[in-house]
Amino acid sequence: MPHSLGWYHTLTPSGFVLHLTATPDHLRATRTLIAKTLSDAGAGEDLVYSAQLVMSELCGNAVRACGDFVPLVAEVGVTLSGCNDDTGRGIRVRLHDPYRRILPVRGGVRLDDAEAESGRGLPLVDLLAPGWRVTGTPVGKQVRCWIPAQ
């Protein structure tokens, strides 16, 4: 997707930084950008899908907290060769939103709870990106995830 109103991405040495307005079209395009970027870097299909799923859950939570059309900053980076100082091989997924008062918390329903109608998103992020954390920033918050390569 070329630069347009509410969509501006910059390639980085290990991935991209994307400024976007949360719309259904932009969120679909974000998944496509993640797939292309990670596939081009040599990530396997499972790792690509995990990164897409984590980013989708984070974006969905941001929209629920902030509302439609919220401005977001998404970052994705890949380290598949060599070694990153403290994380090894895997995918970095970060999402910044402007609403600091509502922070995501671990918990929710069990993934295998057949009665639950919602609430599986953050437990799923826990499964795919153990140790994710939230950092307050001067203009909101950033959720930081690391998806290790298996």
Short mmCIF file of N, CA and C in Angstrom, two decimals:
data_model
loop_
_atom_site.label_atom_id
_atom_site.label_comp_id
_atom_site.label_asym_id
_atom_site.label_seq_id
_atom_site.Cartn_x
_atom_site.Cartn_y
_atom_site.Cartn_z
N MET A 1 0.85 -1.17 0.00
CA MET A 1 0.00 0.00 0.00
C MET A 1 0.90 1.23 0.00
N PRO A 2 0.75 2.14 -0.96
CA PRO A 2 1.57 3.35 -1.00
C PRO A 2 1.15 4.31 0.12
N HIS A 3 2.03 5.26 0.41
CA HIS A 3 1.71 6.26 1.42
C HIS A 3 0.40 6.94 1.05
N SER A 4 -0.45 7.14 2.06
CA SER A 4 -1.73 7.80 1.84
C SER A 4 -2.20 8.37 3.17
N LEU A 5 -3.32 9.02 3.16
CA LEU A 5 -3.88 9.57 4.38
C LEU A 5 -4.06 8.45 5.40
N GLY A 6 -3.42 8.58 6.55
CA GLY A 6 -3.55 7.58 7.59
C GLY A 6 -2.70 6.34 7.41
N TRP A 7 -1.75 6.36 6.48
CA TRP A 7 -0.88 5.20 6.22
C TRP A 7 0.48 5.68 5.77
N TYR A 8 1.49 5.53 6.61
CA TYR A 8 2.84 5.95 6.24
C TYR A 8 3.82 4.95 6.86
N HIS A 9 4.55 4.24 6.01
CA HIS A 9 5.51 3.28 6.54
C HIS A 9 6.92 3.60 6.06
N THR A 10 7.86 3.22 6.92
CA THR A 10 9.27 3.41 6.65
C THR A 10 9.96 2.06 6.87
N LEU A 11 10.74 1.65 5.90
CA LEU A 11 11.50 0.42 6.07
C LEU A 11 12.68 0.69 6.99
N THR A 12 13.01 -0.30 7.81
CA THR A 12 14.18 -0.24 8.68
C THR A 12 15.08 -1.40 8.30
N PRO A 13 16.31 -1.44 8.80
CA PRO A 13 17.18 -2.56 8.44
C PRO A 13 16.61 -3.94 8.80
N SER A 14 15.77 -4.00 9.83
CA SER A 14 15.25 -5.30 10.24
C SER A 14 13.74 -5.47 10.04
N GLY A 15 13.07 -4.46 9.47
CA GLY A 15 11.62 -4.57 9.30
C GLY A 15 11.00 -3.27 8.84
N PHE A 16 10.08 -2.73 9.66
CA PHE A 16 9.42 -1.48 9.30
C PHE A 16 8.84 -0.78 10.53
N VAL A 17 8.58 0.50 10.35
CA VAL A 17 7.79 1.31 11.28
C VAL A 17 6.63 1.84 10.45
N LEU A 18 5.43 1.69 10.98
CA LEU A 18 4.22 2.04 10.25
C LEU A 18 3.35 2.96 11.11
N HIS A 19 3.06 4.14 10.59
CA HIS A 19 2.09 5.05 11.22
C HIS A 19 0.79 4.84 10.47
N LEU A 20 -0.27 4.48 11.21
CA LEU A 20 -1.53 4.19 10.55
C LEU A 20 -2.71 4.65 11.39
N THR A 21 -3.79 4.90 10.72
CA THR A 21 -5.07 5.12 11.36
C THR A 21 -5.79 3.79 11.33
N ALA A 22 -6.36 3.39 12.48
CA ALA A 22 -7.01 2.09 12.57
C ALA A 22 -8.32 2.07 11.80
N THR A 23 -8.25 1.50 10.61
CA THR A 23 -9.43 1.26 9.79
C THR A 23 -9.36 -0.21 9.34
N PRO A 24 -10.46 -0.81 8.97
CA PRO A 24 -10.38 -2.20 8.50
C PRO A 24 -9.41 -2.39 7.34
N ASP A 25 -9.40 -1.46 6.38
CA ASP A 25 -8.47 -1.58 5.25
C ASP A 25 -7.02 -1.49 5.70
N HIS A 26 -6.72 -0.57 6.60
CA HIS A 26 -5.34 -0.41 7.07
C HIS A 26 -4.90 -1.62 7.90
N LEU A 27 -5.80 -2.18 8.68
CA LEU A 27 -5.42 -3.34 9.48
C LEU A 27 -5.17 -4.56 8.59
N ARG A 28 -5.95 -4.73 7.54
CA ARG A 28 -5.69 -5.81 6.57
C ARG A 28 -4.35 -5.57 5.87
N ALA A 29 -4.09 -4.33 5.47
CA ALA A 29 -2.83 -4.01 4.80
C ALA A 29 -1.64 -4.22 5.73
N THR A 30 -1.83 -3.99 7.03
CA THR A 30 -0.76 -4.23 8.01
C THR A 30 -0.40 -5.70 8.03
N ARG A 31 -1.38 -6.58 8.02
CA ARG A 31 -1.11 -8.02 7.99
C ARG A 31 -0.34 -8.40 6.72
N THR A 32 -0.72 -7.81 5.60
CA THR A 32 -0.03 -8.07 4.33
C THR A 32 1.41 -7.58 4.39
N LEU A 33 1.62 -6.39 4.95
CA LEU A 33 2.98 -5.84 5.08
C LEU A 33 3.84 -6.72 5.98
N ILE A 34 3.27 -7.20 7.07
CA ILE A 34 4.00 -8.11 7.96
C ILE A 34 4.40 -9.37 7.19
N ALA A 35 3.47 -9.96 6.46
CA ALA A 35 3.77 -11.19 5.72
C ALA A 35 4.88 -10.96 4.71
N LYS A 36 4.79 -9.89 3.94
CA LYS A 36 5.81 -9.62 2.92
C LYS A 36 7.18 -9.37 3.56
N THR A 37 7.20 -8.52 4.58
CA THR A 37 8.46 -8.15 5.23
C THR A 37 9.14 -9.37 5.84
N LEU A 38 8.38 -10.16 6.59
CA LEU A 38 8.97 -11.31 7.26
C LEU A 38 9.33 -12.43 6.29
N SER A 39 8.48 -12.66 5.31
CA SER A 39 8.80 -13.69 4.30
C SER A 39 10.05 -13.31 3.53
N ASP A 40 10.17 -12.04 3.15
CA ASP A 40 11.37 -11.58 2.44
C ASP A 40 12.63 -11.74 3.29
N ALA A 41 12.47 -11.68 4.63
CA ALA A 41 13.62 -11.83 5.53
C ALA A 41 13.93 -13.29 5.83
N GLY A 42 13.10 -14.21 5.30
CA GLY A 42 13.37 -15.63 5.49
C GLY A 42 12.62 -16.27 6.64
N ALA A 43 11.64 -15.57 7.23
CA ALA A 43 10.86 -16.16 8.32
C ALA A 43 9.93 -17.23 7.77
N GLY A 44 9.76 -18.28 8.53
CA GLY A 44 8.86 -19.35 8.14
C GLY A 44 7.40 -18.95 8.29
N GLU A 45 6.54 -19.74 7.68
CA GLU A 45 5.10 -19.46 7.66
C GLU A 45 4.50 -19.37 9.07
N ASP A 46 4.91 -20.25 9.98
CA ASP A 46 4.37 -20.23 11.34
C ASP A 46 4.76 -18.95 12.07
N LEU A 47 6.00 -18.52 11.91
CA LEU A 47 6.46 -17.30 12.56
C LEU A 47 5.75 -16.07 11.99
N VAL A 48 5.56 -16.06 10.68
CA VAL A 48 4.82 -14.96 10.04
C VAL A 48 3.40 -14.89 10.58
N TYR A 49 2.74 -16.05 10.63
CA TYR A 49 1.36 -16.08 11.12
C TYR A 49 1.28 -15.63 12.58
N SER A 50 2.24 -16.05 13.39
CA SER A 50 2.26 -15.63 14.80
C SER A 50 2.40 -14.13 14.93
N ALA A 51 3.28 -13.53 14.13
CA ALA A 51 3.46 -12.08 14.18
C ALA A 51 2.19 -11.36 13.73
N GLN A 52 1.55 -11.87 12.69
CA GLN A 52 0.29 -11.27 12.23
C GLN A 52 -0.78 -11.36 13.32
N LEU A 53 -0.87 -12.49 13.96
CA LEU A 53 -1.88 -12.70 14.99
C LEU A 53 -1.64 -11.79 16.20
N VAL A 54 -0.39 -11.70 16.64
CA VAL A 54 -0.07 -10.83 17.78
C VAL A 54 -0.40 -9.39 17.44
N MET A 55 0.01 -8.91 16.27
CA MET A 55 -0.27 -7.53 15.88
C MET A 55 -1.78 -7.30 15.77
N SER A 56 -2.51 -8.25 15.23
CA SER A 56 -3.96 -8.11 15.11
C SER A 56 -4.61 -7.98 16.48
N GLU A 57 -4.18 -8.79 17.44
CA GLU A 57 -4.73 -8.71 18.80
C GLU A 57 -4.41 -7.37 19.44
N LEU A 58 -3.18 -6.90 19.27
CA LEU A 58 -2.81 -5.61 19.85
C LEU A 58 -3.61 -4.47 19.22
N CYS A 59 -3.78 -4.51 17.91
CA CYS A 59 -4.57 -3.47 17.23
C CYS A 59 -6.03 -3.52 17.68
N GLY A 60 -6.58 -4.72 17.79
CA GLY A 60 -7.96 -4.85 18.24
C GLY A 60 -8.15 -4.29 19.63
N ASN A 61 -7.19 -4.55 20.54
CA ASN A 61 -7.27 -4.00 21.89
C ASN A 61 -7.17 -2.48 21.87
N ALA A 62 -6.32 -1.94 21.01
CA ALA A 62 -6.18 -0.48 20.91
C ALA A 62 -7.48 0.15 20.41
N VAL A 63 -8.11 -0.47 19.44
CA VAL A 63 -9.38 0.06 18.93
C VAL A 63 -10.46 -0.01 20.01
N ARG A 64 -10.50 -1.12 20.77
CA ARG A 64 -11.48 -1.22 21.86
C ARG A 64 -11.23 -0.16 22.92
N ALA A 65 -9.97 0.14 23.22
CA ALA A 65 -9.64 1.13 24.25
C ALA A 65 -9.82 2.56 23.76
N CYS A 66 -9.47 2.82 22.51
CA CYS A 66 -9.39 4.19 22.01
C CYS A 66 -10.51 4.57 21.05
N GLY A 67 -11.10 3.59 20.39
CA GLY A 67 -12.14 3.88 19.42
C GLY A 67 -11.64 3.74 17.99
N ASP A 68 -12.60 3.76 17.06
CA ASP A 68 -12.26 3.66 15.64
C ASP A 68 -11.38 4.84 15.22
N PHE A 69 -10.57 4.61 14.23
CA PHE A 69 -9.71 5.62 13.60
C PHE A 69 -8.60 6.13 14.52
N VAL A 70 -8.28 5.38 15.57
CA VAL A 70 -7.19 5.79 16.46
C VAL A 70 -5.88 5.78 15.68
N PRO A 71 -5.02 6.78 15.91
CA PRO A 71 -3.69 6.74 15.28
C PRO A 71 -2.79 5.77 16.04
N LEU A 72 -2.13 4.90 15.31
CA LEU A 72 -1.26 3.88 15.89
C LEU A 72 0.11 3.94 15.23
N VAL A 73 1.10 3.45 15.94
CA VAL A 73 2.43 3.24 15.36
C VAL A 73 2.79 1.79 15.60
N ALA A 74 2.96 1.05 14.52
CA ALA A 74 3.30 -0.38 14.58
C ALA A 74 4.74 -0.55 14.14
N GLU A 75 5.46 -1.39 14.86
CA GLU A 75 6.85 -1.70 14.51
C GLU A 75 7.00 -3.21 14.44
N VAL A 76 7.70 -3.67 13.43
CA VAL A 76 8.01 -5.09 13.30
C VAL A 76 9.47 -5.19 12.88
N GLY A 77 10.19 -6.06 13.54
CA GLY A 77 11.59 -6.30 13.20
C GLY A 77 11.91 -7.77 13.35
N VAL A 78 12.83 -8.25 12.57
CA VAL A 78 13.17 -9.67 12.55
C VAL A 78 14.66 -9.84 12.83
N THR A 79 14.98 -10.85 13.65
CA THR A 79 16.35 -11.26 13.89
C THR A 79 16.38 -12.77 13.70
N LEU A 80 16.81 -13.22 12.52
CA LEU A 80 16.81 -14.65 12.24
C LEU A 80 18.21 -15.24 12.10
N SER A 81 19.21 -14.39 11.96
CA SER A 81 20.56 -14.91 11.88
C SER A 81 21.41 -14.20 12.92
N GLY A 82 22.44 -14.84 13.35
CA GLY A 82 23.26 -14.24 14.39
C GLY A 82 22.52 -14.28 15.71
N CYS A 83 22.80 -13.32 16.55
CA CYS A 83 22.17 -13.30 17.87
C CYS A 83 21.95 -11.88 18.33
N ASN A 84 20.74 -11.57 18.72
CA ASN A 84 20.41 -10.30 19.34
C ASN A 84 20.83 -10.43 20.80
N ASP A 85 21.39 -9.41 21.40
CA ASP A 85 21.99 -9.49 22.73
C ASP A 85 21.15 -10.23 23.77
N ASP A 86 19.86 -9.91 23.89
CA ASP A 86 19.09 -10.50 24.98
C ASP A 86 17.88 -11.30 24.52
N THR A 87 17.67 -11.43 23.23
CA THR A 87 16.46 -12.08 22.79
C THR A 87 16.67 -13.24 21.84
N GLY A 88 17.82 -13.36 21.21
CA GLY A 88 18.04 -14.46 20.28
C GLY A 88 17.35 -14.24 18.94
N ARG A 89 16.87 -15.34 18.35
CA ARG A 89 16.23 -15.29 17.03
C ARG A 89 14.73 -15.18 17.20
N GLY A 90 14.13 -14.28 16.43
CA GLY A 90 12.69 -14.13 16.50
C GLY A 90 12.20 -12.83 15.89
N ILE A 91 10.98 -12.45 16.27
CA ILE A 91 10.31 -11.27 15.70
C ILE A 91 9.94 -10.32 16.83
N ARG A 92 10.27 -9.06 16.64
CA ARG A 92 9.86 -8.00 17.57
C ARG A 92 8.59 -7.36 17.01
N VAL A 93 7.55 -7.28 17.83
CA VAL A 93 6.29 -6.64 17.46
C VAL A 93 5.98 -5.60 18.53
N ARG A 94 5.77 -4.37 18.10
CA ARG A 94 5.43 -3.29 19.04
C ARG A 94 4.27 -2.49 18.48
N LEU A 95 3.39 -2.06 19.37
CA LEU A 95 2.28 -1.21 18.96
C LEU A 95 2.12 -0.08 19.96
N HIS A 96 2.08 1.14 19.44
CA HIS A 96 1.93 2.34 20.25
C HIS A 96 0.57 2.94 19.98
N ASP A 97 -0.16 3.26 21.07
CA ASP A 97 -1.44 3.98 20.92
C ASP A 97 -1.44 5.16 21.89
N PRO A 98 -2.35 6.11 21.69
CA PRO A 98 -2.31 7.35 22.47
C PRO A 98 -3.04 7.28 23.81
N TYR A 99 -3.58 6.14 24.22
CA TYR A 99 -4.42 6.09 25.41
C TYR A 99 -3.69 5.35 26.53
N ARG A 100 -3.19 6.10 27.49
CA ARG A 100 -2.37 5.52 28.54
C ARG A 100 -3.19 5.02 29.73
N ARG A 101 -4.44 5.48 29.86
CA ARG A 101 -5.22 5.15 31.06
C ARG A 101 -5.66 3.69 31.10
N ILE A 102 -5.87 3.06 29.96
CA ILE A 102 -6.27 1.65 29.96
C ILE A 102 -5.09 0.83 29.47
N LEU A 103 -4.55 0.02 30.38
CA LEU A 103 -3.41 -0.82 30.05
C LEU A 103 -3.87 -2.26 29.93
N PRO A 104 -3.37 -2.99 28.95
CA PRO A 104 -3.72 -4.41 28.87
C PRO A 104 -3.14 -5.15 30.07
N VAL A 105 -3.88 -6.13 30.54
CA VAL A 105 -3.41 -6.92 31.68
C VAL A 105 -3.47 -8.39 31.32
N ARG A 106 -2.54 -9.12 31.88
CA ARG A 106 -2.54 -10.56 31.66
C ARG A 106 -3.75 -11.17 32.34
N GLY A 107 -4.18 -12.27 31.81
CA GLY A 107 -5.34 -12.94 32.40
C GLY A 107 -6.39 -13.16 31.34
N GLY A 108 -7.62 -13.08 31.75
CA GLY A 108 -8.71 -13.35 30.83
C GLY A 108 -9.14 -14.79 30.95
N VAL A 109 -9.71 -15.30 29.93
CA VAL A 109 -10.23 -16.67 29.96
C VAL A 109 -9.13 -17.66 29.54
N ARG A 110 -9.37 -18.90 29.88
CA ARG A 110 -8.47 -19.95 29.39
C ARG A 110 -8.72 -20.14 27.91
N LEU A 111 -7.69 -20.44 27.17
CA LEU A 111 -7.83 -20.64 25.73
C LEU A 111 -8.77 -21.79 25.39
N ASP A 112 -8.88 -22.77 26.27
CA ASP A 112 -9.73 -23.92 25.99
C ASP A 112 -11.12 -23.81 26.62
N ASP A 113 -11.52 -22.64 27.11
CA ASP A 113 -12.82 -22.44 27.72
C ASP A 113 -13.90 -22.38 26.63
N ALA A 114 -14.67 -23.45 26.51
CA ALA A 114 -15.68 -23.54 25.45
C ALA A 114 -16.85 -22.60 25.67
N GLU A 115 -17.05 -22.11 26.88
CA GLU A 115 -18.18 -21.25 27.20
C GLU A 115 -17.88 -19.77 26.95
N ALA A 116 -16.62 -19.40 26.91
CA ALA A 116 -16.24 -17.99 26.78
C ALA A 116 -16.53 -17.50 25.36
N GLU A 117 -17.11 -16.31 25.28
CA GLU A 117 -17.40 -15.71 23.97
C GLU A 117 -16.33 -14.72 23.54
N SER A 118 -15.49 -14.30 24.47
CA SER A 118 -14.40 -13.37 24.15
C SER A 118 -13.35 -13.49 25.25
N GLY A 119 -12.30 -12.70 25.14
CA GLY A 119 -11.28 -12.68 26.18
C GLY A 119 -10.09 -13.58 25.95
N ARG A 120 -9.96 -14.16 24.76
CA ARG A 120 -8.83 -15.06 24.49
C ARG A 120 -7.62 -14.34 23.91
N GLY A 121 -7.77 -13.07 23.53
CA GLY A 121 -6.71 -12.36 22.82
C GLY A 121 -5.41 -12.27 23.58
N LEU A 122 -5.43 -11.73 24.80
CA LEU A 122 -4.18 -11.59 25.55
C LEU A 122 -3.61 -12.93 26.00
N PRO A 123 -4.44 -13.92 26.39
CA PRO A 123 -3.85 -15.23 26.64
C PRO A 123 -3.16 -15.81 25.40
N LEU A 124 -3.69 -15.52 24.23
CA LEU A 124 -3.05 -15.96 22.99
C LEU A 124 -1.72 -15.23 22.79
N VAL A 125 -1.71 -13.92 23.07
CA VAL A 125 -0.44 -13.17 23.00
C VAL A 125 0.55 -13.73 24.01
N ASP A 126 0.09 -14.08 25.22
CA ASP A 126 0.96 -14.72 26.22
C ASP A 126 1.60 -15.99 25.68
N LEU A 127 0.81 -16.77 24.96
CA LEU A 127 1.30 -18.03 24.41
C LEU A 127 2.34 -17.81 23.32
N LEU A 128 2.08 -16.86 22.42
CA LEU A 128 2.97 -16.63 21.28
C LEU A 128 4.16 -15.73 21.61
N ALA A 129 3.96 -14.79 22.53
CA ALA A 129 4.99 -13.81 22.87
C ALA A 129 5.13 -13.72 24.39
N PRO A 130 5.63 -14.78 25.01
CA PRO A 130 5.73 -14.78 26.47
C PRO A 130 6.60 -13.62 26.95
N GLY A 131 6.16 -12.99 28.01
CA GLY A 131 6.95 -11.88 28.55
C GLY A 131 6.65 -10.54 27.93
N TRP A 132 5.58 -10.40 27.14
CA TRP A 132 5.24 -9.10 26.58
C TRP A 132 5.06 -8.11 27.71
N ARG A 133 5.27 -6.83 27.40
CA ARG A 133 5.14 -5.82 28.44
C ARG A 133 4.59 -4.53 27.87
N VAL A 134 4.12 -3.68 28.76
CA VAL A 134 3.55 -2.39 28.39
C VAL A 134 4.42 -1.31 29.00
N THR A 135 4.75 -0.31 28.18
CA THR A 135 5.55 0.80 28.62
C THR A 135 4.78 2.09 28.38
N GLY A 136 4.66 2.91 29.42
CA GLY A 136 4.06 4.23 29.24
C GLY A 136 5.03 5.13 28.49
N THR A 137 4.49 5.98 27.65
CA THR A 137 5.30 6.94 26.91
C THR A 137 4.71 8.33 27.14
N PRO A 138 5.40 9.39 26.78
CA PRO A 138 4.85 10.73 26.98
C PRO A 138 3.52 10.97 26.27
N VAL A 139 3.23 10.20 25.22
CA VAL A 139 2.00 10.43 24.47
C VAL A 139 1.07 9.22 24.45
N GLY A 140 1.28 8.26 25.34
CA GLY A 140 0.40 7.10 25.36
C GLY A 140 1.09 5.90 25.97
N LYS A 141 0.98 4.76 25.28
CA LYS A 141 1.62 3.54 25.75
C LYS A 141 2.11 2.73 24.56
N GLN A 142 3.06 1.86 24.83
CA GLN A 142 3.55 0.95 23.81
C GLN A 142 3.54 -0.46 24.38
N VAL A 143 2.96 -1.39 23.63
CA VAL A 143 3.01 -2.81 24.01
C VAL A 143 4.15 -3.41 23.21
N ARG A 144 5.05 -4.08 23.94
CA ARG A 144 6.25 -4.66 23.32
C ARG A 144 6.22 -6.17 23.44
N CYS A 145 6.37 -6.83 22.32
CA CYS A 145 6.33 -8.29 22.29
C CYS A 145 7.57 -8.85 21.58
N TRP A 146 7.96 -10.03 22.00
CA TRP A 146 9.03 -10.77 21.34
C TRP A 146 8.51 -12.17 21.05
N ILE A 147 8.49 -12.54 19.79
CA ILE A 147 8.03 -13.87 19.38
C ILE A 147 9.27 -14.67 19.02
N PRO A 148 9.64 -15.61 19.88
CA PRO A 148 10.87 -16.36 19.60
C PRO A 148 10.70 -17.32 18.43
N ALA A 149 11.76 -17.44 17.64
CA ALA A 149 11.78 -18.43 16.55
C ALA A 149 11.99 -19.80 17.19
N GLN A 150 11.24 -20.76 16.74
CA GLN A 150 11.33 -22.12 17.31
C GLN A 150 12.42 -22.90 16.66
#
